Coordinates of C-alpha atoms (C1' of nucleotides) in Angstrom, one line a residue:
Chain T
M157 CA -2.1 -26.5 -8.2
P158 CA -5.5 -24.7 -8.1
T159 CA -6.0 -21.5 -6.3
P160 CA -8.8 -22.0 -3.8
H161 CA -9.3 -19.5 -1.0
Y162 CA -12.4 -20.7 0.7
G163 CA -13.2 -18.6 3.7
Q164 CA -10.2 -16.5 4.7
P165 CA -7.6 -15.7 2.1
R166 CA -4.2 -17.2 2.7
Y167 CA -2.4 -13.8 2.9
R168 CA -4.6 -12.8 5.8
A169 CA -4.0 -16.0 7.7
I170 CA -0.3 -15.6 7.2
A171 CA -0.6 -12.0 8.4
D172 CA -2.5 -13.2 11.5
E173 CA 0.3 -15.7 12.3
L174 CA 3.1 -13.1 11.9
R175 CA 1.1 -10.6 13.9
R176 CA 0.8 -13.1 16.7
R177 CA 4.5 -13.7 16.7
I178 CA 5.2 -10.0 17.1
E179 CA 2.6 -9.5 19.8
N180 CA 3.8 -12.5 21.7
G181 CA 7.4 -11.4 21.5
V182 CA 8.5 -14.3 19.4
I183 CA 9.7 -11.6 17.1
P184 CA 10.6 -8.7 19.4
P185 CA 10.4 -5.1 18.4
G186 CA 13.3 -4.1 16.3
A187 CA 14.1 -7.6 15.2
L188 CA 13.9 -8.6 11.5
L189 CA 11.2 -10.9 10.3
P190 CA 12.4 -13.9 8.3
A191 CA 13.2 -12.9 4.7
E192 CA 10.4 -13.3 2.1
S193 CA 12.1 -16.3 0.6
T194 CA 12.2 -18.0 4.0
L195 CA 8.5 -17.2 4.7
T196 CA 7.8 -18.5 1.2
A197 CA 9.3 -21.8 2.2
E198 CA 7.7 -21.9 5.6
F199 CA 4.1 -21.2 4.5
R200 CA 4.5 -22.7 1.1
A201 CA 3.0 -19.7 -0.5
A202 CA 4.0 -17.6 -3.5
R203 CA 6.1 -14.6 -2.8
G204 CA 3.3 -12.3 -3.8
T205 CA 1.1 -13.8 -1.1
I206 CA 3.8 -13.3 1.5
R207 CA 4.3 -9.7 0.4
K208 CA 0.6 -9.0 0.7
A209 CA 0.6 -10.4 4.2
I210 CA 3.6 -8.2 5.2
A211 CA 1.9 -5.2 3.5
T212 CA -1.1 -5.8 5.8
L213 CA 1.2 -5.7 8.9
R214 CA 2.7 -2.4 7.6
D215 CA -0.7 -0.8 7.2
E216 CA -1.5 -1.9 10.7
G217 CA 1.7 -0.4 12.1
F218 CA 3.2 -3.7 13.2
A219 CA 6.1 -3.7 10.8
A220 CA 8.3 -1.5 8.6
T221 CA 10.2 -2.5 5.5
E222 CA 13.4 -1.3 4.0
Q223 CA 14.5 -2.4 0.6
G224 CA 17.6 -4.6 0.6
R225 CA 17.5 -4.9 4.3
G226 CA 14.3 -6.6 5.5
T227 CA 11.2 -6.1 7.5
Y228 CA 11.4 -5.5 11.2
A229 CA 8.8 -5.6 13.9
L230 CA 7.6 -2.4 15.5
S231 CA 6.6 -1.9 19.0
H232 CA 2.9 -1.2 18.3
L233 CA 1.7 -0.1 21.7
D234 CA 4.2 1.9 23.4
S235 CA 5.8 4.2 24.2
A236 CA 4.6 3.7 27.7
K237 CA 6.7 1.8 29.9
S238 CA 6.1 4.9 31.9
G239 CA 6.5 5.7 34.8
D240 CA 9.4 7.7 33.7
A241 CA 8.3 11.1 32.8
V242 CA 7.7 12.1 29.3
E243 CA 8.5 15.7 28.5
K244 CA 6.3 17.3 25.9
K245 CA 7.1 20.5 24.1
T246 CA 4.7 22.2 21.8
S247 CA 5.3 25.1 19.5
L248 CA 3.2 27.0 16.9
R249 CA 4.2 28.7 13.7
T250 CA 2.9 29.6 10.3
V251 CA 4.4 27.8 7.2
P252 CA 3.6 27.7 3.5
A253 CA 2.0 24.4 2.3
S254 CA 4.2 22.1 0.4
A255 CA 2.8 20.7 -2.8
E256 CA 2.2 17.3 -1.2
I257 CA 0.4 18.7 1.8
A258 CA -1.6 21.1 -0.3
R259 CA -2.9 18.3 -2.4
V260 CA -4.1 16.4 0.6
L261 CA -5.8 19.4 2.1
G262 CA -7.3 20.5 -1.1
I263 CA -5.6 23.9 -1.1
E264 CA -3.1 25.7 -3.2
T265 CA 0.6 25.1 -2.9
G266 CA 2.1 27.9 -0.8
S267 CA -1.0 28.7 1.1
L268 CA -0.3 29.5 4.7
L269 CA -0.9 26.8 7.2
V270 CA -0.7 26.7 11.0
E271 CA 1.8 24.1 12.1
K272 CA 1.7 22.7 15.6
Q273 CA 4.9 20.9 16.4
T274 CA 5.1 18.5 19.4
I275 CA 8.4 17.0 20.5
L276 CA 8.3 14.1 23.0
R277 CA 11.4 13.4 25.1
R278 CA 12.3 10.9 27.7
H279 CA 15.3 11.5 29.8
G280 CA 16.1 14.5 27.6
I281 CA 16.2 12.4 24.5
A282 CA 13.7 13.2 21.7
Y283 CA 12.1 10.1 20.4
S284 CA 9.0 11.5 18.5
L285 CA 8.3 14.6 16.4
T286 CA 4.8 15.4 15.4
R287 CA 3.6 18.1 13.1
E288 CA 0.0 18.9 12.6
Y289 CA -1.1 21.2 9.8
R290 CA -4.4 23.0 9.7
I291 CA -5.9 25.7 7.6
P292 CA -6.0 28.8 9.6
P293 CA -9.5 30.1 10.4
G294 CA -10.8 33.1 8.6
Chain R
M1135 CA 9.6 -8.1 -23.0
P1136 CA 11.9 -7.1 -20.1
T1137 CA 10.6 -5.4 -17.0
P1138 CA 12.6 -2.3 -16.4
H1139 CA 11.4 0.5 -14.2
Y1140 CA 14.0 3.1 -14.6
G1141 CA 13.1 6.2 -12.7
Q1142 CA 9.5 6.1 -11.8
P1143 CA 7.7 2.8 -11.6
R1144 CA 4.9 2.3 -14.1
Y1145 CA 2.2 1.8 -11.5
R1146 CA 2.9 5.2 -10.1
A1147 CA 2.9 6.9 -13.5
I1148 CA -0.5 5.2 -14.2
A1149 CA -1.8 6.3 -10.8
D1150 CA -0.7 9.9 -11.6
E1151 CA -2.6 9.8 -14.9
L1152 CA -5.7 8.5 -13.3
R1153 CA -5.5 10.9 -10.4
R1154 CA -5.3 13.7 -13.0
R1155 CA -8.4 12.5 -14.7
I1156 CA -10.3 12.5 -11.4
E1157 CA -9.1 15.9 -10.3
N1158 CA -9.8 17.4 -13.7
G1159 CA -13.3 16.0 -13.8
V1160 CA -12.6 13.8 -16.8
I1161 CA -13.8 11.1 -14.4
P1162 CA -16.3 12.9 -12.2
P1163 CA -16.9 12.0 -8.5
G1164 CA -19.1 9.0 -8.3
A1165 CA -18.4 7.7 -11.8
L1166 CA -16.8 4.4 -12.4
L1167 CA -13.3 4.2 -13.6
P1168 CA -12.7 2.0 -16.7
A1169 CA -12.5 -1.7 -15.8
E1170 CA -9.1 -3.2 -15.0
S1171 CA -9.2 -5.1 -18.3
T1172 CA -9.8 -1.8 -20.2
L1173 CA -7.0 0.0 -18.4
T1174 CA -4.7 -3.0 -19.1
A1175 CA -5.3 -2.5 -22.8
E1176 CA -5.0 1.3 -22.7
F1177 CA -1.8 1.4 -20.7
R1178 CA -0.5 -1.9 -22.0
A1179 CA 0.4 -2.9 -18.5
A1180 CA -0.2 -6.2 -16.7
R1181 CA -3.3 -6.4 -14.6
G1182 CA -1.2 -6.4 -11.4
T1183 CA 0.4 -3.2 -12.3
I1184 CA -3.0 -1.6 -12.9
R1185 CA -4.3 -2.9 -9.6
K1186 CA -1.3 -1.5 -7.8
A1187 CA -2.0 1.9 -9.4
I1188 CA -5.6 1.8 -8.3
A1189 CA -4.6 0.7 -4.8
T1190 CA -2.5 3.8 -4.6
L1191 CA -5.5 6.0 -5.4
R1192 CA -7.5 4.2 -2.8
D1193 CA -4.9 4.9 -0.2
E1194 CA -4.9 8.5 -1.1
G1195 CA -8.7 8.7 -0.9
F1196 CA -9.3 9.3 -4.6
A1197 CA -11.1 6.1 -5.3
A1198 CA -13.1 3.3 -3.7
T1199 CA -13.5 -0.2 -5.1
E1200 CA -16.3 -2.8 -4.8
Q1201 CA -15.8 -6.4 -5.9
G1202 CA -17.9 -7.3 -9.0
R1203 CA -18.8 -3.6 -9.5
G1204 CA -15.8 -1.5 -10.2
T1205 CA -13.8 1.4 -8.8
Y1206 CA -15.5 4.8 -8.1
A1207 CA -13.9 8.1 -8.3
L1208 CA -14.1 10.1 -5.1
S1209 CA -13.4 13.7 -4.3
H1210 CA -12.2 15.2 -1.1
L1211 CA -14.1 18.4 -2.0
D1212 CA -17.2 16.4 -2.2
S1213 CA -19.5 16.1 0.8
A1214 CA -22.2 13.5 1.0
K1215 CA -21.2 9.8 1.2
S1216 CA -20.5 9.7 4.9
G1217 CA -22.4 11.4 7.7
D1218 CA -21.3 14.1 10.0
A1219 CA -18.6 12.0 11.6
V1220 CA -15.0 12.7 11.5
E1221 CA -13.2 10.3 9.1
K1222 CA -9.7 9.4 10.2
K1223 CA -7.2 7.9 7.8
T1224 CA -3.8 6.7 9.0
S1225 CA -0.9 5.5 6.9
L1226 CA 2.5 4.4 7.8
R1227 CA 5.7 4.6 5.8
T1228 CA 9.4 5.0 6.1
V1229 CA 11.1 8.2 5.0
P1230 CA 14.5 9.7 5.2
A1231 CA 14.9 12.4 7.8
S1232 CA 15.2 16.0 6.6
A1233 CA 18.0 18.1 8.0
E1234 CA 15.5 19.9 10.3
I1235 CA 13.9 16.8 11.7
A1236 CA 17.2 15.0 12.0
R1237 CA 18.6 17.9 14.2
V1238 CA 15.6 17.7 16.6
L1239 CA 15.8 14.0 16.9
G1240 CA 19.6 13.9 17.2
I1241 CA 20.2 11.7 14.2
E1242 CA 21.9 12.0 10.9
T1243 CA 20.2 13.6 7.9
G1244 CA 18.8 10.9 5.7
S1245 CA 18.4 8.3 8.4
L1246 CA 15.2 6.4 7.9
L1247 CA 12.3 7.3 10.1
V1248 CA 8.9 5.8 10.5
E1249 CA 6.3 8.3 9.5
K1250 CA 2.7 7.9 10.7
Q1251 CA 0.4 10.2 8.8
T1252 CA -3.1 10.9 9.9
I1253 CA -5.6 12.8 7.9
L1254 CA -8.8 14.1 9.5
R1255 CA -11.8 14.8 7.3
R1256 CA -15.3 16.0 7.9
H1257 CA -17.9 15.8 5.1
G1258 CA -15.1 14.5 2.9
I1259 CA -13.0 17.6 3.4
A1260 CA -9.6 17.2 4.9
Y1261 CA -9.0 19.8 7.6
S1262 CA -6.0 18.4 9.4
L1263 CA -2.8 16.6 8.4
T1264 CA -0.6 15.1 11.1
R1265 CA 2.8 13.5 10.7
E1266 CA 4.6 11.8 13.5
Y1267 CA 8.2 10.8 13.1
R1268 CA 9.9 8.2 15.1
I1269 CA 13.2 6.4 15.0
P1270 CA 12.6 2.8 14.1
P1271 CA 13.8 0.4 16.8
G1272 CA 16.9 -1.6 16.2
Chain D
dA557 C1' -35.5 -17.5 -11.4
dG558 C1' -31.5 -18.9 -13.6
dA559 C1' -27.6 -18.6 -16.6
dA560 C1' -24.1 -16.0 -18.7
dA561 C1' -21.1 -12.2 -18.9
dT562 C1' -18.5 -8.7 -16.5
dT563 C1' -15.5 -7.1 -12.9
dT564 C1' -12.7 -7.3 -8.9
dG565 C1' -10.1 -10.6 -5.5
dT566 C1' -6.7 -14.1 -4.7
dC567 C1' -2.8 -17.1 -6.0
dC568 C1' 0.8 -19.1 -8.6
dG569 C1' 5.3 -18.9 -11.2
dT570 C1' 9.0 -16.3 -13.3
dA571 C1' 12.2 -12.6 -14.5
dT572 C1' 14.5 -8.5 -13.8
dG573 C1' 15.7 -4.1 -11.2
dT574 C1' 17.5 -1.8 -7.1
dA575 C1' 19.3 -1.3 -2.5
dT576 C1' 21.9 -3.3 1.2
dC577 C1' 25.2 -6.3 3.4
Chain A
dA958 C1' 32.4 -7.9 -6.4
dG959 C1' 29.3 -11.2 -4.8
dA960 C1' 25.4 -12.5 -2.1
dT961 C1' 21.2 -11.4 -0.1
dA962 C1' 16.7 -9.1 0.2
dC963 C1' 13.1 -6.2 -1.2
dA964 C1' 10.6 -3.8 -5.5
dT965 C1' 8.5 -3.9 -9.9
dA966 C1' 6.4 -6.3 -13.8
dC967 C1' 4.7 -9.9 -16.7
dG968 C1' 1.3 -13.7 -17.7
dG969 C1' -2.0 -17.2 -16.4
dA970 C1' -5.6 -19.4 -13.7
dC971 C1' -9.5 -19.8 -10.6
dA972 C1' -12.9 -17.6 -6.9
dA973 C1' -16.4 -14.4 -5.6
dA974 C1' -19.6 -10.6 -6.2
dT975 C1' -22.4 -7.9 -9.2
dT976 C1' -24.9 -7.0 -13.3
dT977 C1' -27.3 -8.2 -17.4
dC978 C1' -30.0 -10.9 -20.2

DNA sequence: AGAAATTTGTCCGTATGTATC
DNA sequence: AGATACATACGGACAAATTTC
């Protein structure tokens, strides 16, 4: 079989279809997507093509994958079902830069950074932890 | 030839090597990386493996690719290229929870979390790194 | 202007490794 | 321990964009 991809590539069309299913609730948040082998059969595409489609969804934040387990749908636009109050707690501290973070910020490992931590809770239960690192002024 | 990847995958090792060359100025910002066919010969890896390594560098902001042309080296210490706007780069991955984060979120250490990382740059210089951790649904 | 060469993009098939169930 | 599912790697083929002649 030849490999034409006139117009839109197949992996993108497949990603579009899977994204639709997630947004429409056909695959609800938290549910596993069909296995790669299953999708291979359904779309009649090679595994590499299926994997590229799923990678697209990961990049977009629609899905997350765990080796040996599967790929599950994420709730992309929440976490507002609010009305119920969201409690937000922010704290500041100074921390040394890890090697990983230092590389991204283009500074030396161990340099001091300002870390702003935000914890989001609902009904007293923390569901999100955010840490922002910045190079201190001066 | 078998296809083992004990320890670190080959594509990551290749990405590390190329990143080193960019950071060390062996491949200066704006210069083209060797063609995929050339890298295939040098590292004796399949083209897909080379492409995966380059994709890693793209995600990290060390390179940019144009079809029919090649892959350019970038530098986050380099200005130019984009205007005065703030460049925002978001990536998503799953990571095990550190003890500290696990405590805050009330989960077990090592549990898998979804990490959304956002890097803010201006004039090509990263000045803010944000990491948000959430418990995956399901 | 046109054709050929170069380079990246997509797709297929297969095999093996690694993590989870 | 076996089955299932994702991860890595190989090799080959054709498509599309750019450069070169």
